[in-house]
Structure formats: structure tokens, C-alpha cells
C-alpha atoms as a printed R data frame, in Angstrom:
    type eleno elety resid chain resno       x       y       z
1   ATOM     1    CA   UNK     A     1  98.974 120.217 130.152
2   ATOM     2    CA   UNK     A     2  98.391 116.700 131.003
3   ATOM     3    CA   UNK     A     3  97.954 117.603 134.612
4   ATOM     4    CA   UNK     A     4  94.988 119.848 133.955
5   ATOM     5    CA   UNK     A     5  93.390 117.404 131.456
6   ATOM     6    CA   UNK     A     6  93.670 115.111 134.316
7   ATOM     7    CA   UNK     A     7  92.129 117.149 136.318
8   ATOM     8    CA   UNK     A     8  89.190 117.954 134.550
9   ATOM     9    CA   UNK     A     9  88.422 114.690 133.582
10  ATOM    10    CA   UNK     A    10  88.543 113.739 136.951
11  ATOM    11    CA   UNK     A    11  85.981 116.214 137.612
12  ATOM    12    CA   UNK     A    12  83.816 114.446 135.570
13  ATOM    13    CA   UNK     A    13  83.937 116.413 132.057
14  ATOM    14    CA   UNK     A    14  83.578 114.827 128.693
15  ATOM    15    CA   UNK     A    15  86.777 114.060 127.249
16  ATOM    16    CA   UNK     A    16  85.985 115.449 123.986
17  ATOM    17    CA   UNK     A    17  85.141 118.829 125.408
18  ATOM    18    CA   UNK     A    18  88.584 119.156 127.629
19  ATOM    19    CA   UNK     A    19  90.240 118.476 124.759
20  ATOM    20    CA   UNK     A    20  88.277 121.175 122.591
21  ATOM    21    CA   UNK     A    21  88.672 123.596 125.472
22  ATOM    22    CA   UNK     A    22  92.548 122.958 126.069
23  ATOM    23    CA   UNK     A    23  93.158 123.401 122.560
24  ATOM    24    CA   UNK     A    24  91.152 126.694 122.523
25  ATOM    25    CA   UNK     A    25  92.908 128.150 125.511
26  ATOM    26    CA   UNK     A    26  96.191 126.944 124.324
27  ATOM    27    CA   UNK     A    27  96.937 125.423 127.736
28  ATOM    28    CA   UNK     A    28  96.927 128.138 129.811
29  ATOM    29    CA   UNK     A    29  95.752 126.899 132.697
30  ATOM    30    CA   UNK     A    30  92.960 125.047 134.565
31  ATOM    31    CA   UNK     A    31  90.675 128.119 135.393
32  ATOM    32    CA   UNK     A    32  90.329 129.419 131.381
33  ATOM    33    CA   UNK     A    33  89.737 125.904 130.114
34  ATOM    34    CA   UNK     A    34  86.630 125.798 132.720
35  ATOM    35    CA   UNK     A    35  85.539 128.891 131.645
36  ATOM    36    CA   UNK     A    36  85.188 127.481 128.306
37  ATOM    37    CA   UNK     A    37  83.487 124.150 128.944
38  ATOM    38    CA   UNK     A    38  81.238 125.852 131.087
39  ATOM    39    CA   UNK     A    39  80.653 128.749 128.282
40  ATOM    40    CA   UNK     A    40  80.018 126.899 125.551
41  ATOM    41    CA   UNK     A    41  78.341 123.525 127.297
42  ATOM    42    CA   UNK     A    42  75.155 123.945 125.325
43  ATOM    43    CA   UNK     A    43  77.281 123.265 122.330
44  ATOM    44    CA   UNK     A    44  78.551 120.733 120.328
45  ATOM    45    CA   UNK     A    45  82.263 119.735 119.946
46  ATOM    46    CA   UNK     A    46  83.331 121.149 116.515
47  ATOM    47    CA   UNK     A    47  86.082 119.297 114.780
48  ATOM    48    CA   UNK     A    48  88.644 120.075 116.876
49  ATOM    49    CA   UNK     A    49  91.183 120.166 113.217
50  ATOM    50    CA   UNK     A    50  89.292 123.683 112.742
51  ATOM    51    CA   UNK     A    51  89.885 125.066 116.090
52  ATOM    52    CA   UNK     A    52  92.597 127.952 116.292
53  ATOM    53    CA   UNK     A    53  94.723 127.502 119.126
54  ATOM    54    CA   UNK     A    54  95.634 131.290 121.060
55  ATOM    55    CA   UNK     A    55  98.685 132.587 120.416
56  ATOM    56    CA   UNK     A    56 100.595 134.570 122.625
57  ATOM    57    CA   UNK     A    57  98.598 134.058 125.690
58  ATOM    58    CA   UNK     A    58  95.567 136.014 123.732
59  ATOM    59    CA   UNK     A    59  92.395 133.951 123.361
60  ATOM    60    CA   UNK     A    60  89.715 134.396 120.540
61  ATOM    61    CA   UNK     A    61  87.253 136.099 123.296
62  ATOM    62    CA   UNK     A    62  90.032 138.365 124.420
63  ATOM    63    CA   UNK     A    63  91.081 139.262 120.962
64  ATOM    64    CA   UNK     A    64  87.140 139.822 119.904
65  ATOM    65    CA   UNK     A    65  87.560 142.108 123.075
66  ATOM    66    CA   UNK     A    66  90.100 144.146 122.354
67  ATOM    67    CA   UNK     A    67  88.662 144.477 118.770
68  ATOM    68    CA   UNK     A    68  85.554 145.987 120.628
69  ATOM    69    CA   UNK     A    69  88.019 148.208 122.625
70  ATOM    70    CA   UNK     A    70  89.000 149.571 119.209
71  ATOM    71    CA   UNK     A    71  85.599 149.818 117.985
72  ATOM    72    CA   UNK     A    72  84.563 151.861 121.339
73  ATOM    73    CA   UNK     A    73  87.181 154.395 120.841
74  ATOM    74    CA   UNK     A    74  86.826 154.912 117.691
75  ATOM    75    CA   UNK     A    75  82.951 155.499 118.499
76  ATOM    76    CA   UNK     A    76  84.427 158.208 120.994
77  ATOM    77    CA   UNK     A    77  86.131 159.540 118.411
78  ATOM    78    CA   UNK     A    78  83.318 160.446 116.373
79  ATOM    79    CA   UNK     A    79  81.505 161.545 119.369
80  ATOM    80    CA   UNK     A    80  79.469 158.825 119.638
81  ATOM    81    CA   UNK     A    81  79.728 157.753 122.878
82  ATOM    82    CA   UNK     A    82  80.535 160.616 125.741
83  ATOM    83    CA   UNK     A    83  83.560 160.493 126.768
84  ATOM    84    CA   UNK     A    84  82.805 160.112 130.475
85  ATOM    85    CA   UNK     A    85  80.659 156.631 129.886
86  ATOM    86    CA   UNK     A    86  81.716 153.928 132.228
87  ATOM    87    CA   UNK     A    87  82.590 150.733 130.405
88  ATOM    88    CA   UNK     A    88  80.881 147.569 131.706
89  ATOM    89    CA   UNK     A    89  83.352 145.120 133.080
90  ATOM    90    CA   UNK     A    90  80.865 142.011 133.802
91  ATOM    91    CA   UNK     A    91  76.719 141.017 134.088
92  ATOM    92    CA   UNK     A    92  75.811 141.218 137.336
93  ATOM    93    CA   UNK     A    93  72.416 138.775 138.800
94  ATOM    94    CA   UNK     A    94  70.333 141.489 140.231
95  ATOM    95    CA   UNK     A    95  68.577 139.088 142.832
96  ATOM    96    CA   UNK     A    96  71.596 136.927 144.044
97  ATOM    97    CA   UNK     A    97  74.270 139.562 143.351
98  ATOM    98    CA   UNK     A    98  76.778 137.158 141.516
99  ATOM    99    CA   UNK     A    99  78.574 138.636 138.769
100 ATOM   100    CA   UNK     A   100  79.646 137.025 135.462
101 ATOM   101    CA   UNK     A   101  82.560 137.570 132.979
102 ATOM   102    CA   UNK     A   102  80.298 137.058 130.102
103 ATOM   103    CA   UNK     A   103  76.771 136.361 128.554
104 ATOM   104    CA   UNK     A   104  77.183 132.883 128.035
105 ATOM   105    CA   UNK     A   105  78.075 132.501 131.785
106 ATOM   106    CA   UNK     A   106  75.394 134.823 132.921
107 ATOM   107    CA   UNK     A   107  72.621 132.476 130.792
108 ATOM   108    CA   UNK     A   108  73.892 129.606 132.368
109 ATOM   109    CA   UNK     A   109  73.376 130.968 135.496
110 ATOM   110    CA   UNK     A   110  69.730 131.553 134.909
111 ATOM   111    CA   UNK     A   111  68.965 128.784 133.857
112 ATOM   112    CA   UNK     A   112  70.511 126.864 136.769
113 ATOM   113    CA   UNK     A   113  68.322 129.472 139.188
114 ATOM   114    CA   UNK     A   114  65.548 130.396 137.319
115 ATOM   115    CA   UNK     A   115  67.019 133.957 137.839
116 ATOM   116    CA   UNK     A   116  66.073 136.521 135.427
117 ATOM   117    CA   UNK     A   117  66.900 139.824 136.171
118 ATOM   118    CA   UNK     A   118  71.017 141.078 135.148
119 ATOM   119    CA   UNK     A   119  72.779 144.301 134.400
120 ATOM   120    CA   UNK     A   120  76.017 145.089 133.341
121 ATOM   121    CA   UNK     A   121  78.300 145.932 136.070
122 ATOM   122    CA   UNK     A   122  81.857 148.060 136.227
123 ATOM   123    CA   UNK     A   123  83.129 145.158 138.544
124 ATOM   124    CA   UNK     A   124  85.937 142.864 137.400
125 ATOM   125    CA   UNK     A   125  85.809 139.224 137.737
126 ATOM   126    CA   UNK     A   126  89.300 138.522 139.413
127 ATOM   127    CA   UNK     A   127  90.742 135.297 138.459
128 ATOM   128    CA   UNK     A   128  90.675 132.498 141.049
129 ATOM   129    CA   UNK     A   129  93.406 131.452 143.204
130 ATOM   130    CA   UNK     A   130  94.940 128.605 144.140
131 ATOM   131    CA   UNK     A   131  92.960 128.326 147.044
132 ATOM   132    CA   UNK     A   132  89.889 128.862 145.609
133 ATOM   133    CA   UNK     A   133  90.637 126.844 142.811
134 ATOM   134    CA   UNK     A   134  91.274 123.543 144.659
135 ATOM   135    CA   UNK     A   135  87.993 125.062 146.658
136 ATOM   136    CA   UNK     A   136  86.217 125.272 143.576
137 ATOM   137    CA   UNK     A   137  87.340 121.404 142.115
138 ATOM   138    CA   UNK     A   138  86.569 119.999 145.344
139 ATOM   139    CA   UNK     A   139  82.833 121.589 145.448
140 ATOM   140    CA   UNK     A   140  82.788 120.189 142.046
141 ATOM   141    CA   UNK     A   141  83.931 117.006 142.893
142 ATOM   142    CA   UNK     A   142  81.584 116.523 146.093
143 ATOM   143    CA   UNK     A   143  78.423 117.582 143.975
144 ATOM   144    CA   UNK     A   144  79.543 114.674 141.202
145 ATOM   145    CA   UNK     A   145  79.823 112.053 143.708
146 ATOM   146    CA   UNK     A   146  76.485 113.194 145.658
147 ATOM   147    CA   UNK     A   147  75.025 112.925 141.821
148 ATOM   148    CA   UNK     A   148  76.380 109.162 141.208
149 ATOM   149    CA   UNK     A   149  75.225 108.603 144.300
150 ATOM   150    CA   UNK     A   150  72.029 109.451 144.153
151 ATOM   151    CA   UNK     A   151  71.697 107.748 140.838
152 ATOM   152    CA   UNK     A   152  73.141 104.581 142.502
153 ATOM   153    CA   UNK     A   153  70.214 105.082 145.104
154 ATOM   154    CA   UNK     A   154  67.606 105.175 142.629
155 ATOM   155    CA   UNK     A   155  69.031 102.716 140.592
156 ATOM   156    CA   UNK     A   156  69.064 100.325 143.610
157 ATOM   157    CA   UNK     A   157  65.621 101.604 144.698
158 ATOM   158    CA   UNK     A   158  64.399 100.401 141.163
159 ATOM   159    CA   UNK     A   159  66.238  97.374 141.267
160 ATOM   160    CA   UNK     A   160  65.220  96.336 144.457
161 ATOM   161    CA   UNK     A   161  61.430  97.450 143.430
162 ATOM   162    CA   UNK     A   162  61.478  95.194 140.166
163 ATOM   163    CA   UNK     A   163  63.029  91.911 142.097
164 ATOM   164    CA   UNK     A   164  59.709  92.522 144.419
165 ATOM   165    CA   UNK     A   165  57.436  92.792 141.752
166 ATOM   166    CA   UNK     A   166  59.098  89.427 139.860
167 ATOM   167    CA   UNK     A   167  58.812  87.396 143.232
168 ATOM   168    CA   UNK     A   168  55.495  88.507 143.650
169 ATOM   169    CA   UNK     A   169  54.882  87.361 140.060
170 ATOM   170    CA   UNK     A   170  56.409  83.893 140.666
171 ATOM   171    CA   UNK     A   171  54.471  83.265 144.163
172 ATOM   172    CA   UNK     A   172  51.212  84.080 142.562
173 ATOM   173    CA   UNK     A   173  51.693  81.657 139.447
174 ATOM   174    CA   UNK     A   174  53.018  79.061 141.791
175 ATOM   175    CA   UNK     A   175  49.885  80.078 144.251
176 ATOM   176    CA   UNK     A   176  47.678  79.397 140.875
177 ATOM   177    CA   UNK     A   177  49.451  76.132 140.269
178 ATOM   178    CA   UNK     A   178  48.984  74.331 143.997
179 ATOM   179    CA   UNK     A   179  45.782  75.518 143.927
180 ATOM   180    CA   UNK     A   180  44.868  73.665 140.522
181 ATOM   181    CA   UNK     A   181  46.207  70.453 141.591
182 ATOM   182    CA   UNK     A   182  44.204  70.919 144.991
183 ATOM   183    CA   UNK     A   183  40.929  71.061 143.132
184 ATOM   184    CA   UNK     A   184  41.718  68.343 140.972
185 ATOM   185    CA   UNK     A   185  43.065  65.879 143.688
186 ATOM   186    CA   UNK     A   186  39.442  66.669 145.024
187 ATOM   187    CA   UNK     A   187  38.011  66.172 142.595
188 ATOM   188    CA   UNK     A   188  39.314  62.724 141.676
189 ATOM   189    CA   UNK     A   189  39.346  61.917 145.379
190 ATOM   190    CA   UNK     A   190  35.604  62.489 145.541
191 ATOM   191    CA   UNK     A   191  35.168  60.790 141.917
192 ATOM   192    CA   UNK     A   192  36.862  57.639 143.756
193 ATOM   193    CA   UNK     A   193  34.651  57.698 146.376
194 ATOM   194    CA   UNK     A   194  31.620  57.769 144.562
195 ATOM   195    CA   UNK     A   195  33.187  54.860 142.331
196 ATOM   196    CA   UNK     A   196  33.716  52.877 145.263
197 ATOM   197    CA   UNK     A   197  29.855  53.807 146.501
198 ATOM   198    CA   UNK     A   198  28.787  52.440 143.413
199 ATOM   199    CA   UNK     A   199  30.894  49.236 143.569
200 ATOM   200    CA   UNK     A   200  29.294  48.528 147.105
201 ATOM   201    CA   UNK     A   201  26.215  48.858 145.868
202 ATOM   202    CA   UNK     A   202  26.075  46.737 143.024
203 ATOM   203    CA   UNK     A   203  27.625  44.316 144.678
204 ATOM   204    CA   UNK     A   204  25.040  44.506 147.736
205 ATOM   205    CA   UNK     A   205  22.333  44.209 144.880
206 ATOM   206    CA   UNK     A   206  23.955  41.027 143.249
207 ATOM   207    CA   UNK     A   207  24.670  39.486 146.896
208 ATOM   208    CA   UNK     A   208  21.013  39.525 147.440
209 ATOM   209    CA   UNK     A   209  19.845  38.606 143.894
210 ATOM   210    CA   UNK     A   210  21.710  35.514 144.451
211 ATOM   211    CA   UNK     A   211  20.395  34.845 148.108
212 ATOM   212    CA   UNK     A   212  17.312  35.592 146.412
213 ATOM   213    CA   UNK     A   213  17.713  32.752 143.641
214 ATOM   214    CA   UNK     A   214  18.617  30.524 145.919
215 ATOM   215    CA   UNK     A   215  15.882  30.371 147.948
216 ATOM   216    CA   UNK     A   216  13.257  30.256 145.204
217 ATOM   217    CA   UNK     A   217  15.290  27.222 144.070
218 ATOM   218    CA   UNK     A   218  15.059  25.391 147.781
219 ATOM   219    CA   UNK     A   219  11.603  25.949 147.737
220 ATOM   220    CA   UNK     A   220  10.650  24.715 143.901
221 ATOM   221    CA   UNK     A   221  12.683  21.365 144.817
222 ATOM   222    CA   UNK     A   222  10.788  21.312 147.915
223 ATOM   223    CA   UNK     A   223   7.347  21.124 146.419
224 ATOM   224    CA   UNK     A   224   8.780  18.805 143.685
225 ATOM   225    CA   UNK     A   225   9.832  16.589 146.299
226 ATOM   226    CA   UNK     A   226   6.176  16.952 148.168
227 ATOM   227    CA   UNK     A   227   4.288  16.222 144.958
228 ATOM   228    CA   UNK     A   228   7.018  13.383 144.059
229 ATOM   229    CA   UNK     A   229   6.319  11.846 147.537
230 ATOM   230    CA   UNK     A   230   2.707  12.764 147.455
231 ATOM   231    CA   UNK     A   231   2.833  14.874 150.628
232 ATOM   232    CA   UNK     A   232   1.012  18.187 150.905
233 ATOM   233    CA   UNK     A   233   2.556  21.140 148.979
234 ATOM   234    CA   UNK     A   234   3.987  23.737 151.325
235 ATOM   235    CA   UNK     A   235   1.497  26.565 152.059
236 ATOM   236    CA   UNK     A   236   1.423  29.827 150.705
237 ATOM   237    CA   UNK     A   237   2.677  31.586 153.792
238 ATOM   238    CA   UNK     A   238   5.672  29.596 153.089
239 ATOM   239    CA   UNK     A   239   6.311  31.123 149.493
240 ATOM   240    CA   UNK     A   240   5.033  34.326 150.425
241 ATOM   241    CA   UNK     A   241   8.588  35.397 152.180
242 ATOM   242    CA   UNK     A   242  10.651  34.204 149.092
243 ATOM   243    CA   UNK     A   243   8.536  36.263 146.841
244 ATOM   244    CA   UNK     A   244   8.415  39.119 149.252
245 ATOM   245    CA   UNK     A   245  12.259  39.021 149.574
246 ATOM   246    CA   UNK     A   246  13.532  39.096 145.680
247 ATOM   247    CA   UNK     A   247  11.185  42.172 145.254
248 ATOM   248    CA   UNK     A   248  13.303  44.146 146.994
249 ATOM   249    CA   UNK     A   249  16.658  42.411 145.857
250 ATOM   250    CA   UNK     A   250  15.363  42.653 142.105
251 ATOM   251    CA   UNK     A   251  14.069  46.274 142.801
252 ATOM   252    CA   UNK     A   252  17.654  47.176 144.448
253 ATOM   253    CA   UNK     A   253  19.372  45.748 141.361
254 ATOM   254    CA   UNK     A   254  16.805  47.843 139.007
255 ATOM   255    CA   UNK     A   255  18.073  50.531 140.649
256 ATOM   256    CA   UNK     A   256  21.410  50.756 140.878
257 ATOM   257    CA   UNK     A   257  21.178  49.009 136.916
258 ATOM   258    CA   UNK     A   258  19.380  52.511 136.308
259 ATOM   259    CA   UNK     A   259  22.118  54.848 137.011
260 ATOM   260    CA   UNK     A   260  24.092  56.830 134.915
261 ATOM   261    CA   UNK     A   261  27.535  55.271 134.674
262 ATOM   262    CA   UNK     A   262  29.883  56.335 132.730
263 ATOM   263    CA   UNK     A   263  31.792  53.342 132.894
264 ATOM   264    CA   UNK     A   264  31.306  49.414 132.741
265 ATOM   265    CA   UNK     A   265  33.310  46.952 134.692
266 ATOM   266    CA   UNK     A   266  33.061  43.576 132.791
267 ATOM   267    CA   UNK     A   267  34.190  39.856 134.201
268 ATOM   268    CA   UNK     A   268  33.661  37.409 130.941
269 ATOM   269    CA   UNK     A   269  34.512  33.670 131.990
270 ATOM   270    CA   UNK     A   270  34.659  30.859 128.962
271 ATOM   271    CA   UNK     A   271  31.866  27.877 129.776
272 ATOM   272    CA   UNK     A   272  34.659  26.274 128.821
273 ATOM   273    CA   UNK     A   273  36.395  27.140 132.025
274 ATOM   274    CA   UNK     A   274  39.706  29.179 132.373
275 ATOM   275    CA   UNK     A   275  40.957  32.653 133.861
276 ATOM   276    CA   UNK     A   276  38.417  35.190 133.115
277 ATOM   277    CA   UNK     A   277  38.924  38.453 131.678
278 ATOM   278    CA   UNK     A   278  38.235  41.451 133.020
279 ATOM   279    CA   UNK     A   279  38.122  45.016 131.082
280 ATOM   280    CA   UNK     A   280  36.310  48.615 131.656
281 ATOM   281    CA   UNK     A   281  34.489  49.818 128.820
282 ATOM   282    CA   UNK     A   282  32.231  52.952 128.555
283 ATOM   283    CA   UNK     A   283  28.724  52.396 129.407
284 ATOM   284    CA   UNK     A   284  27.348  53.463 125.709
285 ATOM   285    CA   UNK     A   285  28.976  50.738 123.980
286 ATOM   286    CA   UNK     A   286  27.306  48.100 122.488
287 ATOM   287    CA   UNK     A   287  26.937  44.760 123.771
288 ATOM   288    CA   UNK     A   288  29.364  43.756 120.443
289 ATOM   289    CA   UNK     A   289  32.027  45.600 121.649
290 ATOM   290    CA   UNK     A   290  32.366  42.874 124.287
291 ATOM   291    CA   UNK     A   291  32.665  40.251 121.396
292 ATOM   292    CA   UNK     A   292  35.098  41.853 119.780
293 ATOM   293    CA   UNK     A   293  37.020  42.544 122.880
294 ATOM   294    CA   UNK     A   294  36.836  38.909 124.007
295 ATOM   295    CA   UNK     A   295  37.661  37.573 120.122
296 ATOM   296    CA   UNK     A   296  41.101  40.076 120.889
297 ATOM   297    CA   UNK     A   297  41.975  37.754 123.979
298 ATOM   298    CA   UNK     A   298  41.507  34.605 122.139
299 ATOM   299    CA   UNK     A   299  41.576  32.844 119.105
300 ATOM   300    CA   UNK     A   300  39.142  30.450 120.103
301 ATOM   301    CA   UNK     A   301  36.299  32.943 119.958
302 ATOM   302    CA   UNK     A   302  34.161  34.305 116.874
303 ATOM   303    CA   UNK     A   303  32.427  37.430 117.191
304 ATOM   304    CA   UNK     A   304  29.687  36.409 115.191
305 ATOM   305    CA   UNK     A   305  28.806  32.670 116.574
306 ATOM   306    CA   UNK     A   306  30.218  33.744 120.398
307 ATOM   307    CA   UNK     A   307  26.686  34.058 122.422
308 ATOM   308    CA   UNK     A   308  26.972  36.286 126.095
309 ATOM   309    CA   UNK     A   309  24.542  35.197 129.118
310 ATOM   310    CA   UNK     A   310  24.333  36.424 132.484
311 ATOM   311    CA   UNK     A   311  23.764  33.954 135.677
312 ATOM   312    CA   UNK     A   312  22.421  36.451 137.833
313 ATOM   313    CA   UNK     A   313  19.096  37.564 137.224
314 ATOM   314    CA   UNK     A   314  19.554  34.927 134.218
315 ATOM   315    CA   UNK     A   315  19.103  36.152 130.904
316 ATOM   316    CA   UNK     A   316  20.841  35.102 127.546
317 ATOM   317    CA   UNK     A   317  21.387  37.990 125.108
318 ATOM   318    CA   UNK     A   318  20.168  37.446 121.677
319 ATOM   319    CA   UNK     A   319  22.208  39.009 118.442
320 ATOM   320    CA   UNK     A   320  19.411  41.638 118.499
321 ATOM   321    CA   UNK     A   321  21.330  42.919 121.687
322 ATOM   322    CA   UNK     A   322  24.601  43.168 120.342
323 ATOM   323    CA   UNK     A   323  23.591  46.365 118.963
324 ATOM   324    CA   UNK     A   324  21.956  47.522 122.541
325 ATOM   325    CA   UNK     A   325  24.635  49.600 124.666
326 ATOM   326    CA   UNK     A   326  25.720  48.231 127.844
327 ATOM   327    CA   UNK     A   327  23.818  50.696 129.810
328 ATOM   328    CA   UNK     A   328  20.318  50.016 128.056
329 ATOM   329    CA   UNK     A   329  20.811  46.301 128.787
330 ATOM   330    CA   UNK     A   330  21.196  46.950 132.520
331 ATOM   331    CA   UNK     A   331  25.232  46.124 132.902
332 ATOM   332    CA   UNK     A   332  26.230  49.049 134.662
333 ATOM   333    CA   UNK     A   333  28.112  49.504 136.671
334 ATOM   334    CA   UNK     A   334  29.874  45.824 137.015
335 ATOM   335    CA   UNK     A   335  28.565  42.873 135.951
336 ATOM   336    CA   UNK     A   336  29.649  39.249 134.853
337 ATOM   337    CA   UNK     A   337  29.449  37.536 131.618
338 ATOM   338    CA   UNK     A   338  29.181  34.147 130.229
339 ATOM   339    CA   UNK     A   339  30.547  33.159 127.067
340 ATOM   340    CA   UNK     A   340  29.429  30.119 125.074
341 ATOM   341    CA   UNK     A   341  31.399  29.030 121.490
342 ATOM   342    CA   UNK     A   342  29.704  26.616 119.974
């Protein structure tokens, strides 16, 4: 009936075996078709278009039981069995005491418990009632909701466990991240600084190059002038300071000239006059490359006949040191060019 199908899919049951188990019972009620499901739930679900419905309120275990009621008497008959041999009604669990209509029931039974030990027992299984029935469905119906609960739990539980681990996951990459571009603002922070250093440096060098210059110059037009005017030439504890101070200014330039730059900042002004023009070029190029950077800017200049001096110390470059790097001819790090087109 469509009430008991109901029922028993409420409880949980796979539709295909109510069906199979309604159709085997014929309908007779909610109690045999749970008998069935339960007797043959190791089984699988035959097509139900070659299952024989009971007839006459005789299923095919009760008819295979009256067939062995046959066979028994007939056994007594023949003197087979005594005639005072009690007939065994149901298996009985020996170490929990329930008691089973059949063998199928009985095995599921044990392997539910773990029980082992049956015998066959003279006592009836009475069919349930009403009461214990609906008792029966709703201890059925408490242990399937306490089951999708508990899967729900778990199922949460793993959820919940998994959206940790991904978090986790995504902090530590983002951890990884920040702490990359940390090291390499460092590390260009301290490259700037050592840049700037540098910058101070050279330019302290150049400063006192020129100071330098300058006051070799004052003295050599004031002993031109003495000799021109035929007074005495200033003594040499005069010069001796001038000499004495570009040592140090041309040493100080040596040395900065002498480190390893990667880079080359470059100021080329025309003779001609004009804006300059400034570019950064790596320190192992060759003097050329300054040419040909400078013939870029302008069409006025020829790589070949365009010649490159330096004011301060003063030095022309020849074409031999076109092919000298910028580094070898004591450029780095800054330093300011002349050009000359003839």
C-alpha cells in the first residue's frame, strides 16, 4: 500500500528494495515487507518483472515452509525422525538471548554484534503490534537521524578543517610575498645609499682638483709676473703648500677613479656651447660608445672626427682611447666631457 511504501521510505530504505519487498509480500503489511529488506539486504534487487507476487496471503518462505512440513512428516512416516522430536520454531543468540525467525535474520544479527554462538529454539517469534511497531519505526527513525547527523558533524568537522588548512596556505604565500619585497626595498634602499656615497665623493674629489688647479695657476702667473717685472721669484716655501695640497686632491680622485662602478654618469657639453647632455652608461663601455651616443643627439657630430677632453685633471683622449672602457680611463663614477667638431 502506498502508506507503507511511505513509510519505509521515510525510514530511510532504498526505493528499489521497498518496492522489491512489497511486491514479494504482496502488500501485506509493514512488518513482512521489513522482514524482507532486512533478510535479504546483502542482496541485490533482482528484476523485479521476475518476482512472484504471494498469493493468498502465503509467501514464498511460508510456502518453502510448509513444503518442509510435508517433507518432515513424511520423514516420520518412514521412521525417520521419532515421533516425539520437538520442531524448532526460531534461532535463538545464545549470549544475548534474542531469538530470530530465520537464518538470514540470525546472520545479520551476528554480524551487527559480533555474536557467534545460536541454537534453534521451540519459541515463536510473535508478530509485532501496533505499539511496537510505531516503537520499532521510531527507534529506526531516531538511529537514521543520529547517523545523518553525525555525518553532518564530520562533514562540517572536515570542512571546517580544510578552510583552516587553505587560509593557512594563503597567509604563508602572502607571508613569502611581503617578505620578498622587504628584502628587495633593502636592498635597493642600501644600493641608493651607497650610490649617493659615491656621488659625494667624487664630487668632493673634483671640488678639490679644481681648488687644486687653481691655485697652481695663481702661483705660475705670479712668478711670470715676478720674472716679467724682474722682482724675485716667490720662494719655495711658497710653492711647497700648492704642491703639497693637489697630492692629496689628485690622490683622492685616484681613488675614488679606482673603484668598481658599475655604472657611469656622463655630462658632455659642445665647445660650441649649448645644453649639455647627460646619460648613464655601464662602466665597461668604451670610450666610443660616448661618440656614438652623442652623434644620436645631434646631427652636427661625427663619430669618427668628434674628439672628447676632460677639464679637470686635463687630459684630451686620443682615438687610441676610444677603444679603452670608461672605467680603465678613470671616468667612474661621474665625470664631464668636452666635445670638439672640427
Amino acid at each position: 500500500m502506498a502508506g507503507d511504501k511511505d513509510t519505509l521510505l521515510g525510514m530511510g530504505f532504498d526505493a528499489a528494495r521497498v518496492e522489491w519487498a512489497l511486491k514479494a509480500t504482496g502488500n501485506r503489511g509493514l512488518q513482512p515487507a521489513m522482514d524482507h529488506i532486512l533478510e535479504h539486504e546483502g542482496q541485490p534487487v533482482p528484476d523485479l518483472g521476475g518476482v512472484t507476487e504471494t498469493k493468498g496471503g502465503t509467501s514464498s518462505n511460508e510456502a518453502m515452509d510448509v513444503d518442509d512440513d510435508e517433507d518432515a512428516e513424511a520423514l516420520k512416516s518412514l521412521g525417520a525422525v521419532a515421533g516425539n522430536a520437538v520442531e524448532a520454531k526460531s534461532i535463538k543468540c545464545s549470549e544475548c538471548g534474542k531469538i530470530f525467525k530465520n537464518t538470514a535474520l540470525a546472520n545479520f544479527h551476528a554480524e551487527k554484534s559480533g555474536h557467534d554462538q545460536f541454537e534453534e529454539s521451540t519459541e515463536e517469534v510473535k508478530p509485532l503490534t501496533e505499539e511496537e511497531k510505531k516503537q520499532k519505526l521510531a527507534e529506526l527513525r531516531e538511529k537514521m537521524a543520529e547517523k545523518r547527523a553525525k555525518k553532518a558533524q564530520e562533514e562540517a568537522k572536515e570542512h571546517k578543517a580544510s578552510e583552516a588548512i587553505r587560509r593557512k596556505a594563503g597567509k604563508d604565500i602572502n607571508k613569502i610575498k611581503e617578505d620578498m619585497k622587504l628584502k628587495e626595498a633593502l636592498k635597493e634602499a642600501e644600493a641608493k645609499k651607497r650610490e649617493k656615497i659615491a656621488d659625494a665623493k667624487a664630487k668632493a674629489a673634483v671640488k678639490a682638483q679644481i681648488e687644486a688647479d687653481k691655485k697652481a695657476r695663481a702661483e705660475k702667473a705670479a712668478r711670470e709676473k715676478a720674472l716679467r717685472d724682474g722682482q724675485p721669484l716667490p720662494g719655495s716655501a711658497d710653492s711647497t703648500p700648492s704642491t703639497s695640497a693637489a697630492r692629496p686632491a689628485a690622490a683622492a680622485v685616484a681613488s675614488v677613479a679606482g673603484r668598481d662602478f658599475k655604472e657611469t654618469r656622463l655630462q658632455i657639453r659642445m665647445a660650441s656651447g649649448g645644453q649639455p647632455y647627460t646619460t648613464t652608461l655601464p662602466s665597461d663601455e668604451p670610450l666610443r660608445s660616448v661618440a656614438e651616443y652623442l652623434a644620436g643627439q645631434t646631427l652636427s657630430v661625427d663619430v669618427d672626427n668628434v674628439t672628447l677632453s676632460q677639464h679637470f685633471p686635463r687630459k684630451t683622449f686620443s682615438r687610441e682611447d676610444f677603444s679603452k672602457s670608461l672605467k680603465d680611463l678613470g671616468l667612474t663614477p661621474s665625470a664631464v666631457l668636452i666635445a670638439n667638431v672640427p
